[in-house]
mmCIF file of C-alpha atoms in Angstrom:
data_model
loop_
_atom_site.group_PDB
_atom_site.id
_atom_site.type_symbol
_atom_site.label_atom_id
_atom_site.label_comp_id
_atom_site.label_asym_id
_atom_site.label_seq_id
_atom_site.Cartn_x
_atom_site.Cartn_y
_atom_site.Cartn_z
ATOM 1 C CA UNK A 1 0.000 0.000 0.000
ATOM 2 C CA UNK A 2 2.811 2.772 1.006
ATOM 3 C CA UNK A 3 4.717 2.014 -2.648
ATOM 4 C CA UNK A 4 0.863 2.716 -4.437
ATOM 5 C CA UNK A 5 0.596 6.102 -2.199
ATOM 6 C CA UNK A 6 3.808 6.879 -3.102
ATOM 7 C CA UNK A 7 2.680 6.827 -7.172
ATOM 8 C CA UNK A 8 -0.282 8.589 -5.925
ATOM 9 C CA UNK A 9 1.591 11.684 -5.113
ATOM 10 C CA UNK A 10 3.383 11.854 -7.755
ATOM 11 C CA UNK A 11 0.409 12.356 -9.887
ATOM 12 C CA UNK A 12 -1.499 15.597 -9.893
ATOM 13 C CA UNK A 13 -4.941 16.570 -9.757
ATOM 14 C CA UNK A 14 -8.521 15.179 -10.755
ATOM 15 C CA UNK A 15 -6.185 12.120 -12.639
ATOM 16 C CA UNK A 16 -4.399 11.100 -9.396
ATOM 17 C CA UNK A 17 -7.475 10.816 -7.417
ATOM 18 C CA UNK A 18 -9.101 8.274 -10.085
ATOM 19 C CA UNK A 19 -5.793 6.437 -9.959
ATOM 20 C CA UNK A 20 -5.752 6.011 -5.975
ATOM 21 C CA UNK A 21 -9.767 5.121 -6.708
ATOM 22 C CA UNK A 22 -8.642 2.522 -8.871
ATOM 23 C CA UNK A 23 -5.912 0.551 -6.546
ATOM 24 C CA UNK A 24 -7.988 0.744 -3.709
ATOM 25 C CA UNK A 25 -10.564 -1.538 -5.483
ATOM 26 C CA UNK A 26 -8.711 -4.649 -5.208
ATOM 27 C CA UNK A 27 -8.814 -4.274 -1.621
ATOM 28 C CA UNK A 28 -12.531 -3.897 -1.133
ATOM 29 C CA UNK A 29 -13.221 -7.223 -3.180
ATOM 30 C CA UNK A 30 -11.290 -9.097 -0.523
ATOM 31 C CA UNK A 31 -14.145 -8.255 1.510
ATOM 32 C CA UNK A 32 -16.533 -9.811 -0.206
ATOM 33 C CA UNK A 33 -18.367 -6.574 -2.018
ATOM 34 C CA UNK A 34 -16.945 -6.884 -5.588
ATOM 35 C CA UNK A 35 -16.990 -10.285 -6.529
ATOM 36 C CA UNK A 36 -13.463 -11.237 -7.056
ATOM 37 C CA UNK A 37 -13.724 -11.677 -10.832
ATOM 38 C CA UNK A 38 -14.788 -7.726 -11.180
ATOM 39 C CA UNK A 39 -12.154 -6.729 -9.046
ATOM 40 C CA UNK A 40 -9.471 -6.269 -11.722
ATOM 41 C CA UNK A 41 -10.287 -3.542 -13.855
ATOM 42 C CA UNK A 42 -7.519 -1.060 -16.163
ATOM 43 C CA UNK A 43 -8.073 2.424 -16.167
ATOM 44 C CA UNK A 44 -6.885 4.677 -18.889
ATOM 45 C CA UNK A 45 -5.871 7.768 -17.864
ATOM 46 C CA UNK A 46 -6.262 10.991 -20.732
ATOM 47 C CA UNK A 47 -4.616 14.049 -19.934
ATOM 48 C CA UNK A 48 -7.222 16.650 -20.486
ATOM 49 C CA UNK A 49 -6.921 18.869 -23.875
ATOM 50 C CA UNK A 50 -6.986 22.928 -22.708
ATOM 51 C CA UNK A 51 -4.740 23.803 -25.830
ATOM 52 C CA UNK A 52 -5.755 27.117 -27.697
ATOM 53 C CA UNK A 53 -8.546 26.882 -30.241
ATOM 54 C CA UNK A 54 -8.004 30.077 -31.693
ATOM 55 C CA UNK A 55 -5.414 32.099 -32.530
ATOM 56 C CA UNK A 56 -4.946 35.738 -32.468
ATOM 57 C CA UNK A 57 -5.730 38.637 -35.010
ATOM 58 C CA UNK A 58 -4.539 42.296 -34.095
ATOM 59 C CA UNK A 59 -7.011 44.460 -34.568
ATOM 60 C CA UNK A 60 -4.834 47.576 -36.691
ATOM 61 C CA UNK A 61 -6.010 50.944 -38.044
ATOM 62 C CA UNK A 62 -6.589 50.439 -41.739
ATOM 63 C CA UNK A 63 -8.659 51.804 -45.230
ATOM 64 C CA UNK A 64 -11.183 49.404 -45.784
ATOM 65 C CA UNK A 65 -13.712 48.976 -49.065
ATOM 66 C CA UNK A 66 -16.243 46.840 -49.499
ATOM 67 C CA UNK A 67 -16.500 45.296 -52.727
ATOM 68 C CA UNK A 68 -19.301 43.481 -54.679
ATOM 69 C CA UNK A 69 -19.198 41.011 -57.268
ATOM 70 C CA UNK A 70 -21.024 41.359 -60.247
ATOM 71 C CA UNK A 71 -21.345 38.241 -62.608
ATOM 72 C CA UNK A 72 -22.461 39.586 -65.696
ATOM 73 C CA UNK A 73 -23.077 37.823 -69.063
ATOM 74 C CA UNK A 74 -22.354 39.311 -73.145
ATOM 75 C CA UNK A 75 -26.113 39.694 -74.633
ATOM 76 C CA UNK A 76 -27.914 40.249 -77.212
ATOM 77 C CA UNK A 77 -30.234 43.587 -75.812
ATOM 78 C CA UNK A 78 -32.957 44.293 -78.168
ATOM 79 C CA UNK A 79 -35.056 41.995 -77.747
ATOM 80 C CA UNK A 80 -38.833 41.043 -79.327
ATOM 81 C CA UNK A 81 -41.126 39.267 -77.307
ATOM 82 C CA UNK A 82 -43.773 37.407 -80.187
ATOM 83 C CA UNK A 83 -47.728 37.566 -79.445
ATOM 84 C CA UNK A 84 -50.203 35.958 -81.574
ATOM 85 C CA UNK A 85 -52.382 38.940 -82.182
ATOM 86 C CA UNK A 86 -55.690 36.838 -82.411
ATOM 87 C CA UNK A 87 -57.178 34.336 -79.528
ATOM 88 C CA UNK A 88 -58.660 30.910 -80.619
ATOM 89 C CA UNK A 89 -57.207 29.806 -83.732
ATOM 90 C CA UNK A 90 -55.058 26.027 -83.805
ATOM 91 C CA UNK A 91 -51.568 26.919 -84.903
ATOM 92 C CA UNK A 92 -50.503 24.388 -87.669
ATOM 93 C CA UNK A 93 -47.160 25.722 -88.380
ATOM 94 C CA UNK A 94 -43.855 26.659 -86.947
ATOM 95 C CA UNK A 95 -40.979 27.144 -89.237
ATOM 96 C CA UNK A 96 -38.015 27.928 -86.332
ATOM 97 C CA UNK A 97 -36.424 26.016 -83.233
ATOM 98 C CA UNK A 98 -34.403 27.852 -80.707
ATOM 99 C CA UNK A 99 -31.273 29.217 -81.837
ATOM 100 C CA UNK A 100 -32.112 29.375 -85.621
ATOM 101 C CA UNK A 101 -30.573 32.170 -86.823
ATOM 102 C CA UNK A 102 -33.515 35.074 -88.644
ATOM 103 C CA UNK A 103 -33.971 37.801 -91.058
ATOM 104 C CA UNK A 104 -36.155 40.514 -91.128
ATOM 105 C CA UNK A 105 -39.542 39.127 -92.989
ATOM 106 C CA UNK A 106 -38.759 35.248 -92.355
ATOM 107 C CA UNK A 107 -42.181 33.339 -91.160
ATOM 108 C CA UNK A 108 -41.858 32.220 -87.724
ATOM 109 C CA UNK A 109 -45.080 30.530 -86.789
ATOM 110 C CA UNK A 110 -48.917 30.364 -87.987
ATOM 111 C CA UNK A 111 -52.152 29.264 -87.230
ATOM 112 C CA UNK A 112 -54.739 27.551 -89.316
ATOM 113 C CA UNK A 113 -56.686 29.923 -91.499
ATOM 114 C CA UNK A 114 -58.380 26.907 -93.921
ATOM 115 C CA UNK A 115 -62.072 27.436 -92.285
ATOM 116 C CA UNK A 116 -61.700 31.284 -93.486
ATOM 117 C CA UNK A 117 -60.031 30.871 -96.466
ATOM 118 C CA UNK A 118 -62.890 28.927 -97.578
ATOM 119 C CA UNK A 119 -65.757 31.015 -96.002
ATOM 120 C CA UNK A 120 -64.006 34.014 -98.623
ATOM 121 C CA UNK A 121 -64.422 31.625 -101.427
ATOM 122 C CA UNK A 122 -68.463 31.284 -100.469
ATOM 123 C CA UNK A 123 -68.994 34.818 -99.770
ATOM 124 C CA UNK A 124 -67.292 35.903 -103.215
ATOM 125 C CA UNK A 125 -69.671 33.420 -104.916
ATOM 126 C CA UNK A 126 -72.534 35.060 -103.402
ATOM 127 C CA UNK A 127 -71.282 38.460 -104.194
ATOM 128 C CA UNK A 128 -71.025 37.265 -107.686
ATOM 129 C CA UNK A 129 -74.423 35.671 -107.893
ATOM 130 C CA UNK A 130 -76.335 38.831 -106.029
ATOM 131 C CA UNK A 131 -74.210 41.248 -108.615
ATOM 132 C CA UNK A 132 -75.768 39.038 -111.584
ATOM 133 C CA UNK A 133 -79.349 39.459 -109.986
ATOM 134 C CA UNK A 134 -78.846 43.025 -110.098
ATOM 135 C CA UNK A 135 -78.246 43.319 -113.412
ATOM 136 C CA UNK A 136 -81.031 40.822 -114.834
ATOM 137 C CA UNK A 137 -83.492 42.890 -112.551
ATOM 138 C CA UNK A 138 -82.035 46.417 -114.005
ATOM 139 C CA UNK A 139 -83.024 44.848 -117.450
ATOM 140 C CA UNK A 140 -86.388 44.121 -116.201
ATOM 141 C CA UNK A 141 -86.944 47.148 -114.532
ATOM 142 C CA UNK A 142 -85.993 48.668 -117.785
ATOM 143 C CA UNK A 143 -88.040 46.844 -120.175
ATOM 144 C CA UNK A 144 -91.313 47.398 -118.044
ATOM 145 C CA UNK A 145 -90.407 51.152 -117.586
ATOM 146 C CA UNK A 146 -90.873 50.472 -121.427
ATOM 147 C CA UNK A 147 -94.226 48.925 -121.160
ATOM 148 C CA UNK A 148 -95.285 51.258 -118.564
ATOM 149 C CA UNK A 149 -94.599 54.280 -120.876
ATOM 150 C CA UNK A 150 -96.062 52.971 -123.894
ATOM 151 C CA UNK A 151 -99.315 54.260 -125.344
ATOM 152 C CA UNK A 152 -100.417 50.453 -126.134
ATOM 153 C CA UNK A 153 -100.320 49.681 -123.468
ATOM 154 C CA UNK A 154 -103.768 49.711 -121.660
ATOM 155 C CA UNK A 155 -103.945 50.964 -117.847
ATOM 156 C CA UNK A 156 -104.169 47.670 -116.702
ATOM 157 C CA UNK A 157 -101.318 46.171 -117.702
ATOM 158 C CA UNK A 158 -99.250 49.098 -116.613
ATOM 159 C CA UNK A 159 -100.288 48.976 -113.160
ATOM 160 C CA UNK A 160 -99.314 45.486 -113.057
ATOM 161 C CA UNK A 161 -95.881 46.152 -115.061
ATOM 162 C CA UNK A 162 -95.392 48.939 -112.231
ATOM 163 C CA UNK A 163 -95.680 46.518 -109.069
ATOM 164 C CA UNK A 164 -93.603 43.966 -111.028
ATOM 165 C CA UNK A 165 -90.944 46.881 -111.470
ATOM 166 C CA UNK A 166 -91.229 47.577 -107.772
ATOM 167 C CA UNK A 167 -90.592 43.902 -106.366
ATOM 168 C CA UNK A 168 -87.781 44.079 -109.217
ATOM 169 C CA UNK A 169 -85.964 47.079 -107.492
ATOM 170 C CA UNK A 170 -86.601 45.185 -103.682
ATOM 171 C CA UNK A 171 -84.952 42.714 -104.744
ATOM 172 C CA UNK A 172 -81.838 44.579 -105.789
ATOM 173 C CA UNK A 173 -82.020 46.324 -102.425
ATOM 174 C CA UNK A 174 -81.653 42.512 -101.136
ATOM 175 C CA UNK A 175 -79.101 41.773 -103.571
ATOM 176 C CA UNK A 176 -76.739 44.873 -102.292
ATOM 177 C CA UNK A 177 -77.508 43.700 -99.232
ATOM 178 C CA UNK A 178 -76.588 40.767 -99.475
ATOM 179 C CA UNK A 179 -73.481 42.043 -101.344
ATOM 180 C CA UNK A 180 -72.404 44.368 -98.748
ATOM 181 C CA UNK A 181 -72.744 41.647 -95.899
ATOM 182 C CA UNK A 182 -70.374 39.513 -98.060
ATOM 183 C CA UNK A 183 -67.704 41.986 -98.490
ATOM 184 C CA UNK A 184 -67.882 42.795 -95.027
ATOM 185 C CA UNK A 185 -67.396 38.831 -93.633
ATOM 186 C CA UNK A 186 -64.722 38.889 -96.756
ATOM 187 C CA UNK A 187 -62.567 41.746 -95.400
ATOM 188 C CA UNK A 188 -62.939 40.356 -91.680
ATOM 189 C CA UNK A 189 -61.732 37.084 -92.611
ATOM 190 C CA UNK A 190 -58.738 38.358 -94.916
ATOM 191 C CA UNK A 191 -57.753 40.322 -91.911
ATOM 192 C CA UNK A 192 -57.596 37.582 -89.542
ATOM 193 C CA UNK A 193 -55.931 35.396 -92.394
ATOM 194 C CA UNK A 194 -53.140 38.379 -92.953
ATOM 195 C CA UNK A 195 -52.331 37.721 -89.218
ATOM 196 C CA UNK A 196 -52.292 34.496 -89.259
ATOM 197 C CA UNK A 197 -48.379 34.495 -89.894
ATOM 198 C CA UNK A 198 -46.214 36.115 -87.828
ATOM 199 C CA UNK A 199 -42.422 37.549 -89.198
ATOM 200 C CA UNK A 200 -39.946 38.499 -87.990
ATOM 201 C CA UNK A 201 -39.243 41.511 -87.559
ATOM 202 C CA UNK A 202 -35.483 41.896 -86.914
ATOM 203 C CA UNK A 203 -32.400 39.954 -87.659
ATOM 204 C CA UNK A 204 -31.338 37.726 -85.111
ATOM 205 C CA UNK A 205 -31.561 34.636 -83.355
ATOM 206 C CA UNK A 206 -34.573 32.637 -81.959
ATOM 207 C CA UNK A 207 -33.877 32.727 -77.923
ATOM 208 C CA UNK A 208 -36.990 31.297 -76.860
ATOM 209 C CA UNK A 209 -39.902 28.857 -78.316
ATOM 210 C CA UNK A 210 -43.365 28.157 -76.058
ATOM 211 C CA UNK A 211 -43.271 23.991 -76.014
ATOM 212 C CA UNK A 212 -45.885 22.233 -77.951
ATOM 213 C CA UNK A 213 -46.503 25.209 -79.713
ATOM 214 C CA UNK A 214 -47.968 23.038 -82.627
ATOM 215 C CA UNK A 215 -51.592 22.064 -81.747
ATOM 216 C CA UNK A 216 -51.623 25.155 -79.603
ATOM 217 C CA UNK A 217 -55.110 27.268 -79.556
ATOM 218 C CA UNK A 218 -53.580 31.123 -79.945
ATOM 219 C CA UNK A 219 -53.876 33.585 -77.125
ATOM 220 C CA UNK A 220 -52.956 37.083 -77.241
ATOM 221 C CA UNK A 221 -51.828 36.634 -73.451
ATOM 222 C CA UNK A 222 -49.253 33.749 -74.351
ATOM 223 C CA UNK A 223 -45.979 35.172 -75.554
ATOM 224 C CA UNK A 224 -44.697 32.110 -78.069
ATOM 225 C CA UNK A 225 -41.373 33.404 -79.019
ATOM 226 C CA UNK A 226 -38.869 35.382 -78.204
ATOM 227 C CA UNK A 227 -36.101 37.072 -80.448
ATOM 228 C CA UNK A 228 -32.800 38.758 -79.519
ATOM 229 C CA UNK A 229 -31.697 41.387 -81.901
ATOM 230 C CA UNK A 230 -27.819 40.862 -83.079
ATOM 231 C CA UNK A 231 -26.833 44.118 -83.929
ATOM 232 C CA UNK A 232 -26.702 45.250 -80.535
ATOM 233 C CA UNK A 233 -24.607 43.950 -77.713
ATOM 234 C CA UNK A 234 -23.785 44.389 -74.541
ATOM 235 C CA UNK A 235 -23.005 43.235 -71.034
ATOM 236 C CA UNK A 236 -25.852 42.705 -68.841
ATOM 237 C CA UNK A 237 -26.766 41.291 -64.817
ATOM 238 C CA UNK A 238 -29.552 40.552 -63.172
ATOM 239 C CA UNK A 239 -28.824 41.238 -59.874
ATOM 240 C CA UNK A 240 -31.213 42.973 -57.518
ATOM 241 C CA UNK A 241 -28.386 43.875 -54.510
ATOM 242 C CA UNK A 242 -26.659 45.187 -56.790
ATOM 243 C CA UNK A 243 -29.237 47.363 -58.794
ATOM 244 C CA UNK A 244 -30.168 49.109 -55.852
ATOM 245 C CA UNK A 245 -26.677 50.633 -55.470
ATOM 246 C CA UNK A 246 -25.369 51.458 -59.186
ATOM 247 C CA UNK A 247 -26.991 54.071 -60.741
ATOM 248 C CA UNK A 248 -27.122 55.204 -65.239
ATOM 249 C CA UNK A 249 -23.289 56.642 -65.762
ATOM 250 C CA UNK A 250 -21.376 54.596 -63.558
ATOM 251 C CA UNK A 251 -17.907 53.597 -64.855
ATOM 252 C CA UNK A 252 -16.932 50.056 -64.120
ATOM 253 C CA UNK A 253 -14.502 47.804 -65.570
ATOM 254 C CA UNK A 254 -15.614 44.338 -67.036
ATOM 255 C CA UNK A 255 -13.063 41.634 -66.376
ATOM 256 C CA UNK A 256 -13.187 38.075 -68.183
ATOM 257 C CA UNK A 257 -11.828 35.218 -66.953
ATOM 258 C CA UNK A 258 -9.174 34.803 -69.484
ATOM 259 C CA UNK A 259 -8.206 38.124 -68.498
ATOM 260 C CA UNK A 260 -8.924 40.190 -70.874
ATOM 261 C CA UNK A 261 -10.552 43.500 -69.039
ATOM 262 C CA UNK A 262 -12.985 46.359 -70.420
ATOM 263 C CA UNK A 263 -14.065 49.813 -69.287
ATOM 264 C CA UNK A 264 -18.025 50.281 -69.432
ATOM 265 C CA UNK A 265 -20.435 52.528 -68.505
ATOM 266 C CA UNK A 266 -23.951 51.864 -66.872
ATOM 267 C CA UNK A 267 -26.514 52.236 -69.490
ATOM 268 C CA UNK A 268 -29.176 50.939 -67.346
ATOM 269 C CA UNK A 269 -30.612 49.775 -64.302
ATOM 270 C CA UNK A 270 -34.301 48.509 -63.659
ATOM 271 C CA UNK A 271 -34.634 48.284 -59.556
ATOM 272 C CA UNK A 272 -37.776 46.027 -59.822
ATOM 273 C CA UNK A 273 -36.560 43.426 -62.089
ATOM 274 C CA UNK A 274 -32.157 43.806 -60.911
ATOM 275 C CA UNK A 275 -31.485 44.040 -64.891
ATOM 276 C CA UNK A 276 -28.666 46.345 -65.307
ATOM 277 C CA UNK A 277 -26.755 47.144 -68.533
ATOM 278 C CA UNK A 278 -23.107 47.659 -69.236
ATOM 279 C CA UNK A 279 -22.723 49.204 -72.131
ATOM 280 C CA UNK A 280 -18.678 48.760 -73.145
ATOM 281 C CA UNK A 281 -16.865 52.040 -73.918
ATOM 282 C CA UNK A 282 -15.000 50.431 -76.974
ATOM 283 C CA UNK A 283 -16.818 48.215 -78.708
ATOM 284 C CA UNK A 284 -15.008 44.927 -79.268
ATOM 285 C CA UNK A 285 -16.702 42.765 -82.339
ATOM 286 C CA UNK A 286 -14.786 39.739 -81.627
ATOM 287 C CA UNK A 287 -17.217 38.952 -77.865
ATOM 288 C CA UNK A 288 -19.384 35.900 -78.523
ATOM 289 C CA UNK A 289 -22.884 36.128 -77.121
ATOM 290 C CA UNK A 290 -22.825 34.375 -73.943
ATOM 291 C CA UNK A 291 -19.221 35.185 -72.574
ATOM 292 C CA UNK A 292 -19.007 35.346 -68.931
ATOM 293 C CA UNK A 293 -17.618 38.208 -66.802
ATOM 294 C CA UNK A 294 -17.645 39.841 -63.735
ATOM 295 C CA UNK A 295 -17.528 43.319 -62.356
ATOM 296 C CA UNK A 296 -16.031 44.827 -59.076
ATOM 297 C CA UNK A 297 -17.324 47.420 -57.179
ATOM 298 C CA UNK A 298 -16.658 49.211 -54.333
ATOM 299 C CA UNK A 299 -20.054 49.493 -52.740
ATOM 300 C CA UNK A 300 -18.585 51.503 -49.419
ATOM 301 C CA UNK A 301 -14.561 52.774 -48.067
ATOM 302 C CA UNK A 302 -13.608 53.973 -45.306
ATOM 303 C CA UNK A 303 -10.520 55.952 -43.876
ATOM 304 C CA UNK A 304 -8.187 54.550 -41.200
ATOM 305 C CA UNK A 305 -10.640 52.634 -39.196
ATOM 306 C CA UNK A 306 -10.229 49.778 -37.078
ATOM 307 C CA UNK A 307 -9.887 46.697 -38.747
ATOM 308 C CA UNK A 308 -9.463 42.619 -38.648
ATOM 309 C CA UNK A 309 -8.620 39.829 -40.929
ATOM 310 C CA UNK A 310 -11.608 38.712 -43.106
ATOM 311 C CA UNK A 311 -10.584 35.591 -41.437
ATOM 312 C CA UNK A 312 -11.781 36.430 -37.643
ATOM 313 C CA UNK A 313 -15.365 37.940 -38.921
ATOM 314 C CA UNK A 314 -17.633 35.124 -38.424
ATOM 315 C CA UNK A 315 -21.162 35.608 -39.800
ATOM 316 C CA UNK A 316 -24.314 34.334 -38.933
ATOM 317 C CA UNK A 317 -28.032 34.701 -40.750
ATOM 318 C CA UNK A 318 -28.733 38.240 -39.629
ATOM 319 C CA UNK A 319 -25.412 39.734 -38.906
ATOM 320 C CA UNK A 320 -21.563 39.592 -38.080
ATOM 321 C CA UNK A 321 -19.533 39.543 -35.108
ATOM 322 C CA UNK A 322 -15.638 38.953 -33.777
ATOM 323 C CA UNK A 323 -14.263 37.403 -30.625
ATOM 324 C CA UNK A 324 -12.164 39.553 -28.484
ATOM 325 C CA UNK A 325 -9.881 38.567 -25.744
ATOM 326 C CA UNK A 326 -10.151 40.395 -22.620
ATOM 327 C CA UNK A 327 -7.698 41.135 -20.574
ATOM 328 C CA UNK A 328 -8.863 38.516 -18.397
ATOM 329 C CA UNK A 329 -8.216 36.145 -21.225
ATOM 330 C CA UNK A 330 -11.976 35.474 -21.465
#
């Protein structure tokens, strides 16, 4: 027992206490409270861990900026958004896919006009048919006008000749009736036919397609296509943060990942929708559509304040904070 004390005090703290615990175990199983094959048990003894989790920033007198990324992209900016201009009419047609290349004039979709196209043929028939019953009752008018001013012809017979000359001038009021109806149905349905094909109406590519636009009943609601103009380029963002602190005029620089870095100027800037334009100072010809960039800005700077490493700013979902040592070294 005195050489396991002696161990005992050569240990220190909350670990020499278990230890003495430990060989003072054996002991109570001799009398009979630990059965004896318990008794033996190893302890492992871990040296607690109060190493430094941190390490230390100084906190220095600095300028400071904070900077935004932009990521913008090179596109095409006039752009058409396509509207069938009539509601309920099967479109039968489409002559472009996404990314078809356009020229002013090309046909880019249509909707079945057969039902009309025939109606036209009927109504010009009937036009024809009422114009013919006009003249054949303008010759009978005529020819009893004759009758009726005749000498031989006895009182009788020119009363009758006049009511026959009357019904033959109702009926031509029917006829041009009927005629004017017809031309009116046959300049309603050539209108609705002449819109029945939609153009284009700028040179440039075919961005965007409506799916299963064949089959589709038209709605003047339903945008169906959209076209991007490629005469005119630029870089543009959509990127509400940042639309609410760049303002029309602002000079930026546009740098590529390749390297390759341009000055531009702020063109525009929509707050609701974040789209903001960089127009490019120089223009360079040799951008393809869809090239990748971003732009730094200095949102804020400030003059000699105190600062940190980025590196001891933690953030959370509302805010940020830093850790400072006390002197107490809490």
């Amino acid at each position: 027992m005195n050489r396991f004390f002696k161990r005992f005090k050569t240990a220190s703290g909350r670990a020499a206490a278990l230890f003495m615990a430990a060989c003072f175990i054996p002991a109570a199983g001799g009398c009979g409270l630990i059965p004896r094959e318990e008794a033996e048990h190893k302890l492992n003894i871990v040296t607690e861990d109060v190493s430094s989790k941190y390490t230390l920033a100084m906190a220095e007198l600095q300028d400071v900026e904070l900077t935004k990324t932009i990521v913008c992209t090179y596109s095409q900016l006039n752009e058409i958004k396509v509207f069938f201009p009539i509601s309920g009419y099967k479109v039968n047609s489409v002559f472009v896919s996404e990314g078809d290349s356009v020229k002013v004039g090309d046909p880019l979709a249509a909707f079945d006009v057969s039902r009309l196209e025939d109606a036209v043929a009927d109504y010009g028939e009937k036009i024809l048919e009422a114009e013919l019953e006009i003249s054949q009752n303008e010759e009978t008018i005529a020819f009893y006008n004759e009758k009726i001013a005749s000498s031989a012809v006895n009182l009788l017979d020119k009363e009758e000749y006049t009511i026959k000359a009357h019904e033959c001038e109702e009926a031509i009021i029917e006829s041009r009736n009927t005629i004017e109806y017809a031309q009116n149905r046959i300049d309603e349905y050539n209108e609705i036919i002449a819109q029945s094909v939609l153009y284009s109406e700028i040179e440039g590519t075919v961005y965007y397609v409506k799916d299963d636009l064949t089959g589709w009943t038209t709605s003047t609601d339903v945008q169906v296509m959209k076209l991007l103009d490629s005469g005119e380029c630029a870089f543009t963002a959509d990127d509400k943060v940042a639309a609410g602190y760049v303002k029309k005029g602002d000079h930026v620089t546009v740098e590529r990942s390749t390297g390759e870095k341009y000055e531009a100027t702020v063109s525009s800037v929509d707050a609701e929708s974040g789209k903001i334009v960089f127009d490019l100072d120089e223009p360079d010809y040799s951008i393809s559509v869809g090239t990748r960039a971003n732009i730094y800005l200095t949102v804020d700077s400030k003059k000699q304040v105190l600062a940190v490493p980025r590196v001891a700013v933690y953030g959370s979902e509302d805010s940020y904070y830093v850790y400072v040592l006390t002197d107490d070294g809490i």
